Amino acid sequence: MKMPEKIGTEMFAPCGVNCQACYAHLRTKDNCGGCLVSGAKKRGSCSSCIRKNCAAEKGITYCYECDDFPCRKIKSLDKSYRLRYGISLIDNGFTAREKTIGEFLKQDREYFLCKECGGIICEHNGTCSECGIKKEEGQ
Ligand SMILES: [Zn+2]
């Protein structure tokens, strides 16, 4: 999938995941439209997300809007994302809170943009969804 000129703010999930670069969004078959995209099909593990439901119960959209942020629920997912993908969802949340979601996504767009072909590099497998090149460490 080609990287859009701008990643829409609806692609920023409550937990801090950038849905635009998610494998479930990038796959060609049965793809997920994004956590907050209304009416869109959702990835299985995200459709019953404890974080999204928790935020909804508190009347907020994003975890970073919560007084308890970062709580145990987000810390466990953050840990797994840091270890497996080198991404901190808590840092994403803090950045979005400080600079706005739009600014965060602008930075993240550069991070996941394939410099070879303009495609989207998957945050989960580190590979460009368009040309298949692997994102190099520290690129
Ligand atoms: Zn590429």
mmCIF file of C-alpha atoms and ligand atoms in Angstrom:
data_model
loop_
_atom_site.group_PDB
_atom_site.id
_atom_site.type_symbol
_atom_site.label_atom_id
_atom_site.label_comp_id
_atom_site.label_asym_id
_atom_site.label_seq_id
_atom_site.Cartn_x
_atom_site.Cartn_y
_atom_site.Cartn_z
ATOM 1 C CA MET A 1 0.000 0.000 0.000
ATOM 2 C CA LYS A 2 1.262 3.478 -0.885
ATOM 3 C CA MET A 3 1.733 5.979 1.914
ATOM 4 C CA PRO A 4 -0.922 8.701 1.708
ATOM 5 C CA GLU A 5 0.200 12.354 1.644
ATOM 6 C CA LYS A 6 -1.216 12.675 5.108
ATOM 7 C CA ILE A 7 -2.265 10.061 7.629
ATOM 8 C CA GLY A 8 -5.769 10.928 8.863
ATOM 9 C CA THR A 9 -6.185 11.424 12.598
ATOM 10 C CA GLU A 10 -8.814 8.660 12.607
ATOM 11 C CA MET A 11 -5.914 6.235 12.082
ATOM 12 C CA PHE A 12 -4.513 6.975 15.539
ATOM 13 C CA ALA A 13 -5.931 4.302 17.835
ATOM 14 C CA PRO A 14 -6.926 4.971 21.470
ATOM 15 C CA CYS A 15 -3.940 2.901 22.648
ATOM 16 C CA GLY A 16 -1.380 4.798 20.536
ATOM 17 C CA VAL A 17 -1.022 2.344 17.666
ATOM 18 C CA ASN A 18 -0.763 3.913 14.224
ATOM 19 C CA CYS A 19 -3.448 1.924 12.365
ATOM 20 C CA GLN A 20 -2.107 3.080 9.001
ATOM 21 C CA ALA A 21 1.044 0.978 9.410
ATOM 22 C CA CYS A 22 -0.629 -2.043 11.027
ATOM 23 C CA TYR A 23 -0.329 -5.410 9.303
ATOM 24 C CA ALA A 24 -4.097 -5.918 9.588
ATOM 25 C CA HIS A 25 -4.722 -2.701 7.682
ATOM 26 C CA LEU A 26 -2.012 -3.383 5.078
ATOM 27 C CA ARG A 27 -3.002 -6.927 4.205
ATOM 28 C CA THR A 28 -4.952 -7.242 0.977
ATOM 29 C CA LYS A 29 -7.500 -9.740 2.159
ATOM 30 C CA ASP A 30 -10.036 -9.054 4.889
ATOM 31 C CA ASN A 31 -8.224 -5.911 5.973
ATOM 32 C CA CYS A 32 -9.018 -3.795 9.008
ATOM 33 C CA GLY A 33 -10.173 -0.239 8.353
ATOM 34 C CA GLY A 34 -8.746 1.181 11.573
ATOM 35 C CA CYS A 35 -9.784 1.129 15.213
ATOM 36 C CA LEU A 36 -11.702 4.424 15.171
ATOM 37 C CA VAL A 37 -12.971 4.322 11.603
ATOM 38 C CA SER A 38 -16.719 3.981 11.980
ATOM 39 C CA GLY A 39 -18.357 1.190 10.072
ATOM 40 C CA ALA A 40 -15.001 -0.318 9.146
ATOM 41 C CA LYS A 41 -14.168 -3.947 9.594
ATOM 42 C CA LYS A 42 -11.907 -4.482 12.649
ATOM 43 C CA ARG A 43 -9.027 -6.791 13.317
ATOM 44 C CA GLY A 44 -10.202 -9.591 15.600
ATOM 45 C CA SER A 45 -8.074 -8.802 18.660
ATOM 46 C CA CYS A 46 -8.974 -5.101 18.404
ATOM 47 C CA SER A 47 -12.738 -5.438 18.121
ATOM 48 C CA SER A 48 -13.021 -6.344 21.805
ATOM 49 C CA CYS A 49 -10.087 -4.260 23.073
ATOM 50 C CA ILE A 50 -10.012 -3.698 26.842
ATOM 51 C CA ARG A 51 -8.271 -0.339 26.392
ATOM 52 C CA LYS A 52 -10.728 0.999 23.855
ATOM 53 C CA ASN A 53 -13.665 -0.149 25.989
ATOM 54 C CA CYS A 54 -12.086 1.313 29.110
ATOM 55 C CA ALA A 55 -11.666 4.691 27.412
ATOM 56 C CA ALA A 56 -15.266 4.589 26.200
ATOM 57 C CA GLU A 57 -16.514 3.874 29.737
ATOM 58 C CA LYS A 58 -14.601 6.907 30.973
ATOM 59 C CA GLY A 59 -16.040 9.047 28.219
ATOM 60 C CA ILE A 60 -12.740 9.666 26.455
ATOM 61 C CA THR A 61 -11.353 8.499 23.130
ATOM 62 C CA TYR A 62 -7.618 8.162 23.778
ATOM 63 C CA CYS A 63 -5.755 6.547 26.637
ATOM 64 C CA TYR A 64 -3.503 9.593 26.974
ATOM 65 C CA GLU A 65 -6.538 11.708 27.879
ATOM 66 C CA CYS A 66 -6.991 9.690 31.065
ATOM 67 C CA ASP A 67 -5.832 10.783 34.532
ATOM 68 C CA ASP A 68 -4.507 7.257 35.078
ATOM 69 C CA PHE A 69 -2.374 7.250 31.919
ATOM 70 C CA PRO A 70 -0.170 5.253 31.692
ATOM 71 C CA CYS A 71 -2.113 2.568 33.585
ATOM 72 C CA ARG A 72 -1.441 -1.155 33.906
ATOM 73 C CA LYS A 73 -3.545 -2.020 30.838
ATOM 74 C CA ILE A 74 -1.556 0.240 28.533
ATOM 75 C CA LYS A 75 1.775 -0.614 30.177
ATOM 76 C CA SER A 76 1.432 -4.298 29.333
ATOM 77 C CA LEU A 77 0.705 -3.590 25.656
ATOM 78 C CA ASP A 78 3.425 -0.946 25.557
ATOM 79 C CA LYS A 79 5.944 -3.450 26.881
ATOM 80 C CA SER A 80 5.059 -5.993 24.237
ATOM 81 C CA TYR A 81 5.267 -3.340 21.481
ATOM 82 C CA ARG A 82 8.634 -2.103 22.708
ATOM 83 C CA LEU A 83 10.088 -5.591 22.847
ATOM 84 C CA ARG A 84 8.615 -6.903 19.623
ATOM 85 C CA TYR A 85 8.451 -3.835 17.382
ATOM 86 C CA GLY A 86 10.628 -1.158 18.971
ATOM 87 C CA ILE A 87 7.607 1.118 19.371
ATOM 88 C CA SER A 88 6.438 2.703 22.627
ATOM 89 C CA LEU A 89 2.698 3.288 22.681
ATOM 90 C CA ILE A 90 3.068 5.329 25.866
ATOM 91 C CA ASP A 91 5.583 7.624 24.162
ATOM 92 C CA ASN A 92 3.193 7.883 21.214
ATOM 93 C CA GLY A 93 0.440 8.944 23.601
ATOM 94 C CA PHE A 94 2.619 11.550 25.312
ATOM 95 C CA THR A 95 3.736 12.941 21.954
ATOM 96 C CA ALA A 96 0.147 13.148 20.708
ATOM 97 C CA ARG A 97 -0.869 14.873 23.938
ATOM 98 C CA GLU A 98 1.967 17.391 23.756
ATOM 99 C CA LYS A 99 1.963 18.085 20.031
ATOM 100 C CA THR A 100 -1.509 16.963 18.800
ATOM 101 C CA ILE A 101 -2.330 13.744 17.004
ATOM 102 C CA GLY A 102 -1.822 15.377 13.616
ATOM 103 C CA GLU A 103 1.753 16.348 14.470
ATOM 104 C CA PHE A 104 2.490 12.896 15.863
ATOM 105 C CA LEU A 105 1.205 11.270 12.683
ATOM 106 C CA LYS A 106 3.280 13.620 10.552
ATOM 107 C CA GLN A 107 6.416 12.356 12.311
ATOM 108 C CA ASP A 108 5.217 8.762 12.203
ATOM 109 C CA ARG A 109 4.486 9.062 8.480
ATOM 110 C CA GLU A 110 8.168 9.789 7.865
ATOM 111 C CA TYR A 111 9.138 6.869 10.092
ATOM 112 C CA PHE A 112 7.007 4.333 8.224
ATOM 113 C CA LEU A 113 7.492 5.766 4.732
ATOM 114 C CA CYS A 114 9.519 3.486 2.441
ATOM 115 C CA LYS A 115 12.266 5.680 0.992
ATOM 116 C CA GLU A 116 12.562 3.304 -1.966
ATOM 117 C CA CYS A 117 9.033 3.252 -3.305
ATOM 118 C CA GLY A 118 6.798 5.515 -1.202
ATOM 119 C CA GLY A 119 4.999 2.553 0.289
ATOM 120 C CA ILE A 120 4.009 1.955 3.900
ATOM 121 C CA ILE A 121 6.420 -0.027 6.046
ATOM 122 C CA CYS A 122 4.523 -2.346 8.348
ATOM 123 C CA GLU A 123 5.107 -1.547 12.029
ATOM 124 C CA HIS A 124 4.709 -5.209 12.919
ATOM 125 C CA ASN A 125 7.046 -6.938 10.484
ATOM 126 C CA GLY A 126 9.279 -4.035 9.425
ATOM 127 C CA THR A 127 8.721 -4.760 5.751
ATOM 128 C CA CYS A 128 7.419 -2.412 3.058
ATOM 129 C CA SER A 129 3.891 -3.443 2.103
ATOM 130 C CA GLU A 130 4.508 -2.211 -1.441
ATOM 131 C CA CYS A 131 8.008 -3.362 -2.512
ATOM 132 C CA GLY A 132 8.835 -5.857 0.247
ATOM 133 C CA ILE A 133 12.093 -4.188 1.307
ATOM 134 C CA LYS A 134 13.028 -4.519 4.964
ATOM 135 C CA LYS A 135 13.342 -1.318 6.963
ATOM 136 C CA GLU A 136 16.911 -0.966 8.145
ATOM 137 C CA GLU A 137 17.700 -0.449 11.794
ATOM 138 C CA GLY A 138 17.794 3.218 12.637
ATOM 139 C CA GLN A 139 16.679 4.396 9.215
HETATM 140 ZN ZN ZN B 1 8.872 0.050 -0.588
#
